[in-house]
Amino acid sequence: MKLYFSPLACSFATRVALYEAGAAATFVEVDPLTKQTEEGTDYLTVHPLGLVPALLIDDRRLLTENAAILQFVAEEFPRAELAPSDPWGKSLMLQWLLFIATELHKTVFVPLLEKIAGPEVKSYALAKAPLRLGCVERRLADREFLLDQFTVADAYLCAVLNWSAVTPIHLERWPSVHRYHTSLLRRPTFARAFGEERALYFRELERDAPGHP
Ligand SMILES: N[C@@H](CCC(=O)N[C@@H](CS)C(=O)NCC(=O)O)C(=O)O
């Protein structure tokens, strides 16, 4: 399997899921600005939207959309127990994956991170944060993970919460969310993925800085 990723993007969740699963995978960096892969190819020929993650499963199958990829990894490696096995638990995990994707990732964080989004767009996104993070706060008040066990939804939520460091979202305002995020980053697979991608992220910033040849 080959994961196309950009450092500390939402593909961070897939990397963590692959580490948790003990999957044999290679990782190909995509520059989000130029859409060039580290292999020297144009990523738009892999994924027409140029978005990460994309998971090349074999020479016939390419999966896109983080929620779908995360579910695939959980199903493909059942012994890692990265998802519940009962219908209710599976549906709850899907509920959280979709909530994270649509209500947090795309509604709140993308506009805050997007360089071309103007102040009105950013205020709109910021105004959406308290209700949504409040939901997560209540969910996590008396539990370690989103569900009764660690799942790939936790990997996705962590990837999104990581972005609070570079946005005006201060997680301390939601103490259970803050505790959860801090504790996930201590988990060995997360710590490994974070350390690896953080180094690549700083290289990416340097490479894409204005004036850099
Ligand atoms: N719907 C996609 C969205 C993925 C997405 O937004 N990826 C971001 C990184 S977190 C990206 O590749 N952005 C580059 C761009 O917008 O050109 C999914 O859930 O996988």
mmCIF file of C-alpha atoms in Angstrom, residues 5-195:
data_model
loop_
_atom_site.group_PDB
_atom_site.id
_atom_site.type_symbol
_atom_site.label_atom_id
_atom_site.label_comp_id
_atom_site.label_asym_id
_atom_site.label_seq_id
_atom_site.Cartn_x
_atom_site.Cartn_y
_atom_site.Cartn_z
ATOM 1 C CA PHE A 5 0.204 12.506 2.280
ATOM 2 C CA SER A 6 1.212 16.060 3.094
ATOM 3 C CA PRO A 7 2.919 16.776 6.407
ATOM 4 C CA LEU A 8 0.432 17.309 9.267
ATOM 5 C CA ALA A 9 -2.531 17.375 6.879
ATOM 6 C CA CYS A 10 -5.571 15.181 7.539
ATOM 7 C CA SER A 11 -3.592 12.305 6.003
ATOM 8 C CA PHE A 12 -1.799 12.236 9.387
ATOM 9 C CA ALA A 13 -4.802 10.183 10.575
ATOM 10 C CA THR A 14 -4.253 7.559 7.901
ATOM 11 C CA ARG A 15 -0.559 7.287 8.725
ATOM 12 C CA VAL A 16 -1.460 6.711 12.385
ATOM 13 C CA ALA A 17 -4.097 4.123 11.413
ATOM 14 C CA LEU A 18 -1.533 2.276 9.262
ATOM 15 C CA TYR A 19 0.962 2.320 12.144
ATOM 16 C CA GLU A 20 -1.713 1.104 14.570
ATOM 17 C CA ALA A 21 -2.566 -1.705 12.131
ATOM 18 C CA GLY A 22 1.078 -2.668 11.668
ATOM 19 C CA ALA A 23 0.460 -2.412 7.903
ATOM 20 C CA ALA A 24 3.291 -2.579 5.396
ATOM 21 C CA ALA A 25 3.012 0.775 3.645
ATOM 22 C CA THR A 26 5.110 3.333 1.848
ATOM 23 C CA PHE A 27 4.515 7.051 2.214
ATOM 24 C CA VAL A 28 4.770 9.533 -0.643
ATOM 25 C CA GLU A 29 4.855 13.224 0.196
ATOM 26 C CA VAL A 30 2.754 15.608 -1.863
ATOM 27 C CA ASP A 31 3.594 19.295 -1.904
ATOM 28 C CA PRO A 32 0.216 20.979 -1.314
ATOM 29 C CA LEU A 33 1.305 24.086 -3.225
ATOM 30 C CA THR A 34 2.913 22.647 -6.363
ATOM 31 C CA LYS A 35 1.060 19.289 -6.343
ATOM 32 C CA GLN A 36 4.345 17.563 -7.101
ATOM 33 C CA THR A 37 5.031 14.285 -5.362
ATOM 34 C CA GLU A 38 8.431 13.471 -3.915
ATOM 35 C CA GLU A 39 8.593 10.837 -6.658
ATOM 36 C CA GLY A 40 8.656 13.701 -9.161
ATOM 37 C CA THR A 41 5.183 13.100 -10.575
ATOM 38 C CA ASP A 42 2.213 15.409 -10.932
ATOM 39 C CA TYR A 43 -0.186 14.427 -8.127
ATOM 40 C CA LEU A 44 -3.160 15.668 -10.162
ATOM 41 C CA THR A 45 -2.661 12.587 -12.341
ATOM 42 C CA VAL A 46 -3.228 10.458 -9.208
ATOM 43 C CA HIS A 47 -6.083 12.442 -7.646
ATOM 44 C CA PRO A 48 -7.778 14.994 -9.910
ATOM 45 C CA LEU A 49 -8.629 17.244 -6.940
ATOM 46 C CA GLY A 50 -5.051 17.168 -5.679
ATOM 47 C CA LEU A 51 -6.243 16.350 -2.157
ATOM 48 C CA VAL A 52 -4.552 14.084 0.344
ATOM 49 C CA PRO A 53 -4.952 11.439 1.571
ATOM 50 C CA ALA A 54 -5.143 8.924 -1.245
ATOM 51 C CA LEU A 55 -4.338 5.289 -0.607
ATOM 52 C CA LEU A 56 -3.056 3.166 -3.451
ATOM 53 C CA ILE A 57 -4.025 -0.317 -2.381
ATOM 54 C CA ASP A 58 -2.677 -2.190 -5.409
ATOM 55 C CA ASP A 59 -2.173 -1.445 -9.086
ATOM 56 C CA ARG A 60 -5.942 -1.373 -9.688
ATOM 57 C CA ARG A 61 -7.376 0.273 -6.582
ATOM 58 C CA LEU A 62 -6.976 3.849 -5.391
ATOM 59 C CA LEU A 63 -9.110 5.017 -2.483
ATOM 60 C CA THR A 64 -9.719 8.685 -1.672
ATOM 61 C CA GLU A 65 -11.679 10.460 1.107
ATOM 62 C CA ASN A 66 -10.194 10.150 4.550
ATOM 63 C CA ALA A 67 -13.310 8.679 6.198
ATOM 64 C CA ALA A 68 -13.465 5.907 3.595
ATOM 65 C CA ILE A 69 -9.721 5.220 3.782
ATOM 66 C CA LEU A 70 -9.782 5.039 7.579
ATOM 67 C CA GLN A 71 -12.688 2.616 7.514
ATOM 68 C CA PHE A 72 -10.884 0.526 4.915
ATOM 69 C CA VAL A 73 -7.742 0.279 7.051
ATOM 70 C CA ALA A 74 -9.817 -0.728 10.083
ATOM 71 C CA GLU A 75 -11.626 -3.436 8.079
ATOM 72 C CA GLU A 76 -8.518 -4.666 6.297
ATOM 73 C CA PHE A 77 -6.638 -5.237 9.560
ATOM 74 C CA PRO A 78 -9.331 -6.552 11.935
ATOM 75 C CA ARG A 79 -6.814 -7.910 14.421
ATOM 76 C CA ALA A 80 -5.750 -4.360 15.254
ATOM 77 C CA GLU A 81 -9.321 -3.664 16.456
ATOM 78 C CA LEU A 82 -9.433 -0.138 15.091
ATOM 79 C CA ALA A 83 -13.229 -0.163 14.768
ATOM 80 C CA PRO A 84 -16.152 -1.739 16.591
ATOM 81 C CA SER A 85 -17.463 -4.928 15.026
ATOM 82 C CA ASP A 86 -21.184 -4.595 15.845
ATOM 83 C CA PRO A 87 -23.605 -2.652 13.606
ATOM 84 C CA TRP A 88 -24.358 0.032 16.210
ATOM 85 C CA GLY A 89 -20.704 0.597 17.010
ATOM 86 C CA LYS A 90 -19.786 0.723 13.315
ATOM 87 C CA SER A 91 -22.522 3.263 12.649
ATOM 88 C CA LEU A 92 -21.432 5.405 15.592
ATOM 89 C CA MET A 93 -17.898 5.403 14.264
ATOM 90 C CA LEU A 94 -19.185 6.495 10.850
ATOM 91 C CA GLN A 95 -21.231 9.209 12.551
ATOM 92 C CA TRP A 96 -18.071 10.579 14.198
ATOM 93 C CA LEU A 97 -15.957 10.262 11.047
ATOM 94 C CA LEU A 98 -18.527 12.271 9.098
ATOM 95 C CA PHE A 99 -18.952 14.812 11.886
ATOM 96 C CA ILE A 100 -15.197 15.370 11.990
ATOM 97 C CA ALA A 101 -14.977 15.604 8.190
ATOM 98 C CA THR A 102 -17.881 17.944 7.591
ATOM 99 C CA GLU A 103 -18.455 19.910 10.799
ATOM 100 C CA LEU A 104 -14.887 20.322 12.058
ATOM 101 C CA HIS A 105 -12.442 19.765 9.210
ATOM 102 C CA LYS A 106 -14.274 21.520 6.380
ATOM 103 C CA THR A 107 -16.533 23.972 8.248
ATOM 104 C CA VAL A 108 -14.218 25.224 10.978
ATOM 105 C CA PHE A 109 -10.588 24.452 10.228
ATOM 106 C CA VAL A 110 -10.201 24.684 6.441
ATOM 107 C CA PRO A 111 -11.374 28.323 6.258
ATOM 108 C CA LEU A 112 -9.147 29.223 9.227
ATOM 109 C CA LEU A 113 -6.115 27.614 7.588
ATOM 110 C CA GLU A 114 -6.825 28.696 4.018
ATOM 111 C CA LYS A 115 -4.523 31.558 2.961
ATOM 112 C CA ILE A 116 -6.968 32.910 0.379
ATOM 113 C CA ALA A 117 -9.922 33.040 2.824
ATOM 114 C CA GLY A 118 -10.676 36.639 3.806
ATOM 115 C CA PRO A 119 -11.560 37.933 7.311
ATOM 116 C CA GLU A 120 -15.322 37.419 6.849
ATOM 117 C CA VAL A 121 -14.841 33.778 5.942
ATOM 118 C CA LYS A 122 -12.534 33.300 8.925
ATOM 119 C CA SER A 123 -15.014 34.957 11.324
ATOM 120 C CA TYR A 124 -17.789 32.730 9.970
ATOM 121 C CA ALA A 125 -15.683 29.623 10.579
ATOM 122 C CA LEU A 126 -14.594 30.754 14.037
ATOM 123 C CA ALA A 127 -18.214 31.416 15.015
ATOM 124 C CA LYS A 128 -19.054 27.805 14.145
ATOM 125 C CA ALA A 129 -16.398 26.388 16.474
ATOM 126 C CA PRO A 130 -17.929 26.652 19.997
ATOM 127 C CA LEU A 131 -21.085 24.655 19.292
ATOM 128 C CA ARG A 132 -19.172 21.921 17.478
ATOM 129 C CA LEU A 133 -16.269 21.659 19.910
ATOM 130 C CA GLY A 134 -18.817 21.835 22.730
ATOM 131 C CA CYS A 135 -20.391 18.632 21.358
ATOM 132 C CA VAL A 136 -17.012 16.931 21.388
ATOM 133 C CA GLU A 137 -16.348 18.265 24.901
ATOM 134 C CA ARG A 138 -19.553 16.710 26.238
ATOM 135 C CA ARG A 139 -18.814 13.430 24.488
ATOM 136 C CA LEU A 140 -15.301 13.212 25.948
ATOM 137 C CA ALA A 141 -16.168 14.408 29.455
ATOM 138 C CA ASP A 142 -16.201 10.891 30.888
ATOM 139 C CA ARG A 143 -14.397 8.813 28.303
ATOM 140 C CA GLU A 144 -10.896 8.238 26.944
ATOM 141 C CA PHE A 145 -11.909 7.837 23.288
ATOM 142 C CA LEU A 146 -14.854 8.871 21.101
ATOM 143 C CA LEU A 147 -16.255 5.342 21.313
ATOM 144 C CA ASP A 148 -15.812 2.628 23.946
ATOM 145 C CA GLN A 149 -12.446 1.682 22.424
ATOM 146 C CA PHE A 150 -9.753 3.430 20.400
ATOM 147 C CA THR A 151 -10.858 3.720 16.760
ATOM 148 C CA VAL A 152 -9.683 5.369 13.558
ATOM 149 C CA ALA A 153 -12.116 8.202 14.355
ATOM 150 C CA ASP A 154 -9.750 9.201 17.193
ATOM 151 C CA ALA A 155 -6.895 9.378 14.699
ATOM 152 C CA TYR A 156 -8.933 11.718 12.481
ATOM 153 C CA LEU A 157 -10.047 13.915 15.381
ATOM 154 C CA CYS A 158 -6.453 14.213 16.581
ATOM 155 C CA ALA A 159 -5.289 15.251 13.089
ATOM 156 C CA VAL A 160 -7.870 18.034 13.052
ATOM 157 C CA LEU A 161 -7.210 19.172 16.631
ATOM 158 C CA ASN A 162 -3.488 19.431 15.810
ATOM 159 C CA TRP A 163 -4.376 22.435 13.647
ATOM 160 C CA SER A 164 -5.536 24.401 16.664
ATOM 161 C CA ALA A 165 -1.833 25.217 17.170
ATOM 162 C CA VAL A 166 -1.871 27.459 14.081
ATOM 163 C CA THR A 167 -5.425 28.837 14.338
ATOM 164 C CA PRO A 168 -7.182 31.046 16.898
ATOM 165 C CA ILE A 169 -8.829 27.965 18.435
ATOM 166 C CA HIS A 170 -7.545 27.505 21.960
ATOM 167 C CA LEU A 171 -8.289 23.973 23.093
ATOM 168 C CA GLU A 172 -7.854 24.907 26.775
ATOM 169 C CA ARG A 173 -11.374 26.329 26.512
ATOM 170 C CA TRP A 174 -12.633 22.727 26.153
ATOM 171 C CA PRO A 175 -10.750 20.910 28.952
ATOM 172 C CA SER A 176 -11.835 17.380 28.056
ATOM 173 C CA VAL A 177 -10.927 17.913 24.406
ATOM 174 C CA HIS A 178 -7.582 19.363 25.471
ATOM 175 C CA ARG A 179 -6.855 16.430 27.799
ATOM 176 C CA TYR A 180 -7.884 13.933 25.087
ATOM 177 C CA HIS A 181 -5.668 15.583 22.446
ATOM 178 C CA THR A 182 -2.647 15.743 24.763
ATOM 179 C CA SER A 183 -3.090 12.123 25.753
ATOM 180 C CA LEU A 184 -3.486 10.877 22.157
ATOM 181 C CA LEU A 185 -0.261 12.613 21.138
ATOM 182 C CA ARG A 186 1.528 10.563 23.803
ATOM 183 C CA ARG A 187 0.349 7.289 22.276
ATOM 184 C CA PRO A 188 3.405 5.731 20.551
ATOM 185 C CA THR A 189 1.949 5.627 17.020
ATOM 186 C CA PHE A 190 0.816 9.246 17.249
ATOM 187 C CA ALA A 191 4.095 10.421 18.750
ATOM 188 C CA ARG A 192 6.011 8.651 15.975
ATOM 189 C CA ALA A 193 3.780 10.050 13.201
ATOM 190 C CA PHE A 194 3.819 13.549 14.712
ATOM 191 C CA GLY A 195 7.604 13.601 15.059
#
